[in-house]
């Protein structure tokens, strides 16, 4: 048996590396490989490794990490939509195994009622050991998965209450109702405390400490504090870890670098350690014992049937397809943590004559149940997940706008300051749609006006930080270092050369009294290009925003880029898990709602009517420090441009000086601007005074034709939405 720590860790890493590689060729989920490898090297296999304190510690951490990730990766919007069905399924997946378990134990295994109830609580509980399989297939938003997760919460809590009641009866000889009510009261107080303290503490910490490593350690500390507190009040640690994941879900966006770090560490080390540890506890030799086979067969039948029946009944009630039933069964059939806790408690408890409530036969049968259910769960889940994924693709679960785009969706991030480069990249990634084509590209640009060593060092440092920020999320960002006449010229040239659709840049800081709100560079840029500009000024980290309030000017729906900025903001709202409120004219909400639904972006969108064009000034008193105010602007001579638009920057500076702001200039005048001059292309196209008469007439005709097509498309879309 190996006892050297370095050798032990090497063997574990070799298992984590080779098990998925070897079993993938056999079409076996890698989770099974971890468990089988644990059986092989454990004390009941080749006896290479002993299940020492390291496996106890890392295994427990891995279990808590697994439950934490399950809560963290849940789409809260879809969870609320499936909450009622999840509660129904939770009652089914608890009551059916509970009843069948008690009856089978009493009449088939001839066990007393108290021990039968204790054993039935093991059947009723389960562990989401197949959840990583569903996550790998990208179907965590599927109703069957969300229903199973809610059902897990209900079943585990109810099983732990039964466990506590059975232990209490054994100790005092009768059911102590006061003790159970006290446990429920402590559970309610615990949930309320976590719901109140954790969001405020997280927002406070993230505002002051932007280092991702520090934030990662802070998040883990909260998770294990929640797990420890749950155990102190009499519940199981897994419940505390899962609940912490649900509460912190809002502050760890799925596309953020922090989420990538959390998933990487868990999937690479802690969760595999837990699975290997589960395998090391399984003694397959008990299968050959005749005294165990009969008991184990009954227990295994109850465990499997008790979880299959709720999935089947739920399928009938909710009118789901067969793969939905298989997914719910696969996610809820595995027994590990609570099963071990129940059988250990029952094995250690004795009656008045000194006999154990659960003998070695029950203990060995439980081990066999763990072995079989842990082997079945990932296989069933993987099979159902593959079919669900195929159905999602066949039924059009993709971005319909992808088929309408004639050019790639390229995004450019100008970086001039190393201190703001990472935050700009994070904002761009959160606004970028997850449904991307291989041709879509992401660029970071630094333009310098001189070749001094200092200028080169600043530029390369900014680009390096931007590339690292994107790499953390497995996103390829192409750095561009450019020497040009000035910053604006370099940006415009890059936009044209790389066919850029969207530019995400930071707002400048006023250098003197006469400096404008946007600055001369941004003012020039919005005149020299017709592509969408997203100008950001956030005083707090973007993942701590509580609401997004959008001012939509009159006639903004007629602009070419109207669907693009609506989709980008809805995507940002979905990733942040916050509400988005559109302040617009009364006829605009159906158009915005139609774009969001057509793009299949599930977010909490709300609408407020503006009675006057300058009503957005009144919003200044309603925008809080944790809100994000988005002002949609328009370029001169465009459809939505008005005399008020010229004064909007001054109003923003005066009334929104302390708020988090994003200013958006939508794409206008078609896919490509007819740039006649670097001085003012839009003026040359629309109302240029220096160009020949025939050029101006042609530009007017082209603009009128584009507007006519846009209005026609808008009318068709409105009729389609009304239907």
CSV table of C-alpha atoms in Angstrom, one decimal, residues 310-477:
chain,number,residue,atom,x,y,z
A,310,UNK,CA,-41.8,9.4,-9.6
A,311,UNK,CA,-40.2,10.2,-13.0
A,312,UNK,CA,-42.8,8.3,-14.8
A,313,UNK,CA,-45.7,9.9,-12.9
A,314,UNK,CA,-44.1,13.4,-13.4
A,315,UNK,CA,-43.9,12.7,-17.1
A,316,UNK,CA,-47.6,11.9,-17.3
A,317,UNK,CA,-48.6,14.9,-15.2
A,318,UNK,CA,-46.4,17.4,-17.0
A,319,UNK,CA,-46.8,15.8,-20.4
A,320,UNK,CA,-43.1,15.5,-21.0
A,321,UNK,CA,-41.3,13.3,-23.6
A,322,UNK,CA,-39.6,10.0,-22.8
A,323,UNK,CA,-36.1,11.5,-22.6
A,324,UNK,CA,-37.4,13.9,-20.0
A,325,UNK,CA,-38.4,11.0,-17.8
A,326,UNK,CA,-35.0,9.3,-18.3
A,327,UNK,CA,-33.2,12.6,-17.4
A,328,UNK,CA,-35.2,12.9,-14.2
A,329,UNK,CA,-34.6,9.3,-13.3
A,330,UNK,CA,-30.9,9.5,-14.2
A,331,UNK,CA,-30.3,12.6,-12.0
A,332,UNK,CA,-32.3,11.3,-9.0
A,333,UNK,CA,-31.3,7.6,-8.9
A,334,UNK,CA,-27.8,7.9,-7.4
A,335,UNK,CA,-27.4,7.4,-3.7
A,336,UNK,CA,-24.2,8.4,-1.9
A,337,UNK,CA,-23.9,11.0,0.8
A,338,UNK,CA,-27.2,10.8,2.6
A,339,UNK,CA,-27.3,7.0,2.1
A,340,UNK,CA,-24.0,6.6,3.8
A,341,UNK,CA,-25.0,8.9,6.6
A,342,UNK,CA,-28.3,7.0,7.2
A,343,UNK,CA,-26.7,3.5,7.2
A,344,UNK,CA,-23.8,4.7,9.4
A,345,UNK,CA,-26.2,6.1,11.9
A,346,UNK,CA,-28.4,3.0,11.9
A,347,UNK,CA,-25.3,0.7,12.1
A,348,UNK,CA,-24.0,2.6,15.2
A,349,UNK,CA,-27.4,2.7,17.0
A,350,UNK,CA,-28.3,-0.2,19.3
A,351,UNK,CA,-31.5,-1.2,21.0
A,352,UNK,CA,-32.0,-2.2,24.6
A,353,UNK,CA,-30.6,-5.7,24.1
A,354,UNK,CA,-27.5,-4.3,22.4
A,355,UNK,CA,-28.5,-5.3,18.9
A,356,UNK,CA,-27.7,-2.9,16.0
A,357,UNK,CA,-30.7,-1.3,14.3
A,358,UNK,CA,-29.0,-2.1,10.9
A,359,UNK,CA,-26.7,-5.1,10.8
A,360,UNK,CA,-23.8,-5.8,8.4
A,361,UNK,CA,-26.2,-7.3,5.8
A,362,UNK,CA,-28.0,-4.0,5.5
A,363,UNK,CA,-24.7,-2.2,5.5
A,364,UNK,CA,-23.4,-4.4,2.6
A,365,UNK,CA,-26.7,-4.1,0.8
A,366,UNK,CA,-26.4,-0.3,1.0
A,367,UNK,CA,-22.9,-0.4,-0.4
A,368,UNK,CA,-24.2,-2.5,-3.3
A,369,UNK,CA,-27.0,0.1,-3.9
A,370,UNK,CA,-24.5,2.8,-4.0
A,371,UNK,CA,-22.3,0.9,-6.5
A,372,UNK,CA,-25.1,0.1,-8.9
A,373,UNK,CA,-27.0,3.4,-8.7
A,374,UNK,CA,-23.7,5.4,-9.1
A,375,UNK,CA,-23.0,3.3,-12.2
A,376,UNK,CA,-26.5,3.6,-13.7
A,377,UNK,CA,-27.1,7.3,-13.0
A,378,UNK,CA,-24.4,8.8,-15.4
A,379,UNK,CA,-25.2,6.3,-18.1
A,380,UNK,CA,-28.9,7.0,-18.1
A,381,UNK,CA,-28.2,10.7,-17.8
A,382,UNK,CA,-25.8,10.7,-20.7
A,383,UNK,CA,-28.2,8.8,-22.9
A,384,UNK,CA,-31.1,11.1,-22.1
A,385,UNK,CA,-28.8,14.2,-22.4
A,386,UNK,CA,-27.7,13.3,-25.9
A,387,UNK,CA,-31.3,12.9,-27.1
A,388,UNK,CA,-32.4,16.1,-25.5
A,389,UNK,CA,-29.6,18.0,-27.1
A,390,UNK,CA,-30.5,16.5,-30.5
A,391,UNK,CA,-34.1,17.5,-30.0
A,392,UNK,CA,-33.1,21.0,-29.0
A,393,UNK,CA,-31.2,21.4,-32.3
A,394,UNK,CA,-33.8,19.8,-34.4
A,395,UNK,CA,-36.6,22.0,-33.0
A,396,UNK,CA,-34.7,25.2,-33.7
A,397,UNK,CA,-33.0,26.0,-30.4
A,398,UNK,CA,-30.5,28.3,-32.1
A,399,UNK,CA,-30.3,31.9,-33.0
A,400,UNK,CA,-32.5,32.6,-36.0
A,401,UNK,CA,-30.6,35.8,-36.7
A,402,UNK,CA,-27.5,33.7,-37.6
A,403,UNK,CA,-29.1,32.6,-40.8
A,404,UNK,CA,-29.9,36.2,-41.7
A,405,UNK,CA,-26.5,37.7,-41.2
A,406,UNK,CA,-24.5,38.1,-44.3
A,407,UNK,CA,-21.2,38.9,-42.4
A,408,UNK,CA,-19.5,37.7,-39.3
A,409,UNK,CA,-20.3,39.3,-35.9
A,410,UNK,CA,-16.9,40.9,-35.1
A,411,UNK,CA,-16.3,42.9,-31.9
A,412,UNK,CA,-13.5,45.3,-31.2
A,413,UNK,CA,-12.3,46.4,-27.7
A,414,UNK,CA,-10.0,49.5,-27.8
A,415,UNK,CA,-7.7,49.3,-24.7
A,416,UNK,CA,-5.6,52.2,-23.7
A,417,UNK,CA,-5.2,51.7,-20.0
A,418,UNK,CA,-4.0,48.5,-18.3
A,419,UNK,CA,-6.3,49.2,-15.3
A,420,UNK,CA,-9.5,49.1,-17.4
A,421,UNK,CA,-8.6,46.5,-20.0
A,422,UNK,CA,-9.9,43.5,-18.0
A,423,UNK,CA,-13.2,45.1,-17.1
A,424,UNK,CA,-13.9,46.1,-20.7
A,425,UNK,CA,-13.2,42.6,-21.9
A,426,UNK,CA,-15.6,41.2,-19.2
A,427,UNK,CA,-18.3,43.6,-20.3
A,428,UNK,CA,-17.9,42.7,-23.9
A,429,UNK,CA,-18.1,39.0,-23.2
A,430,UNK,CA,-21.2,39.4,-21.1
A,431,UNK,CA,-22.9,41.3,-23.9
A,432,UNK,CA,-21.8,38.9,-26.6
A,433,UNK,CA,-24.3,36.3,-27.6
A,434,UNK,CA,-23.4,32.7,-26.7
A,435,UNK,CA,-24.7,31.6,-30.1
A,436,UNK,CA,-21.6,32.4,-32.2
A,437,UNK,CA,-20.4,31.2,-35.6
A,438,UNK,CA,-16.8,30.1,-36.2
A,439,UNK,CA,-16.2,33.1,-38.4
A,440,UNK,CA,-17.1,35.5,-35.5
A,441,UNK,CA,-14.0,37.2,-34.0
A,442,UNK,CA,-13.1,39.2,-31.0
A,443,UNK,CA,-10.3,41.8,-31.2
A,444,UNK,CA,-8.4,44.0,-28.7
A,445,UNK,CA,-6.8,47.1,-30.2
A,446,UNK,CA,-4.2,49.6,-28.9
A,447,UNK,CA,-3.4,52.6,-31.1
A,448,UNK,CA,-0.2,54.5,-30.3
A,449,UNK,CA,0.9,57.8,-31.9
A,450,UNK,CA,4.6,57.4,-31.3
A,451,UNK,CA,7.2,54.7,-31.1
A,452,UNK,CA,8.7,55.5,-27.8
A,453,UNK,CA,9.5,52.6,-25.4
A,454,UNK,CA,7.0,53.8,-22.8
A,455,UNK,CA,4.1,53.9,-25.3
A,456,UNK,CA,5.0,50.4,-26.6
A,457,UNK,CA,5.2,49.1,-23.0
A,458,UNK,CA,1.8,50.5,-22.1
A,459,UNK,CA,0.2,49.2,-25.2
A,460,UNK,CA,1.6,45.7,-24.9
A,461,UNK,CA,0.7,45.5,-21.2
A,462,UNK,CA,-2.9,46.5,-22.0
A,463,UNK,CA,-3.2,44.0,-24.7
A,464,UNK,CA,-1.7,41.2,-22.6
A,465,UNK,CA,-4.1,41.9,-19.8
A,466,UNK,CA,-7.0,41.8,-22.2
A,467,UNK,CA,-5.9,38.6,-23.8
A,468,UNK,CA,-5.5,36.9,-20.4
A,469,UNK,CA,-9.0,38.1,-19.2
A,470,UNK,CA,-10.6,36.5,-22.3
A,471,UNK,CA,-8.4,33.3,-22.1
A,472,UNK,CA,-9.8,32.6,-18.6
A,473,UNK,CA,-13.2,32.1,-20.2
A,474,UNK,CA,-11.8,30.0,-23.0
A,475,UNK,CA,-12.4,32.8,-25.5
A,476,UNK,CA,-9.8,33.6,-28.1
A,477,UNK,CA,-9.1,37.3,-28.3
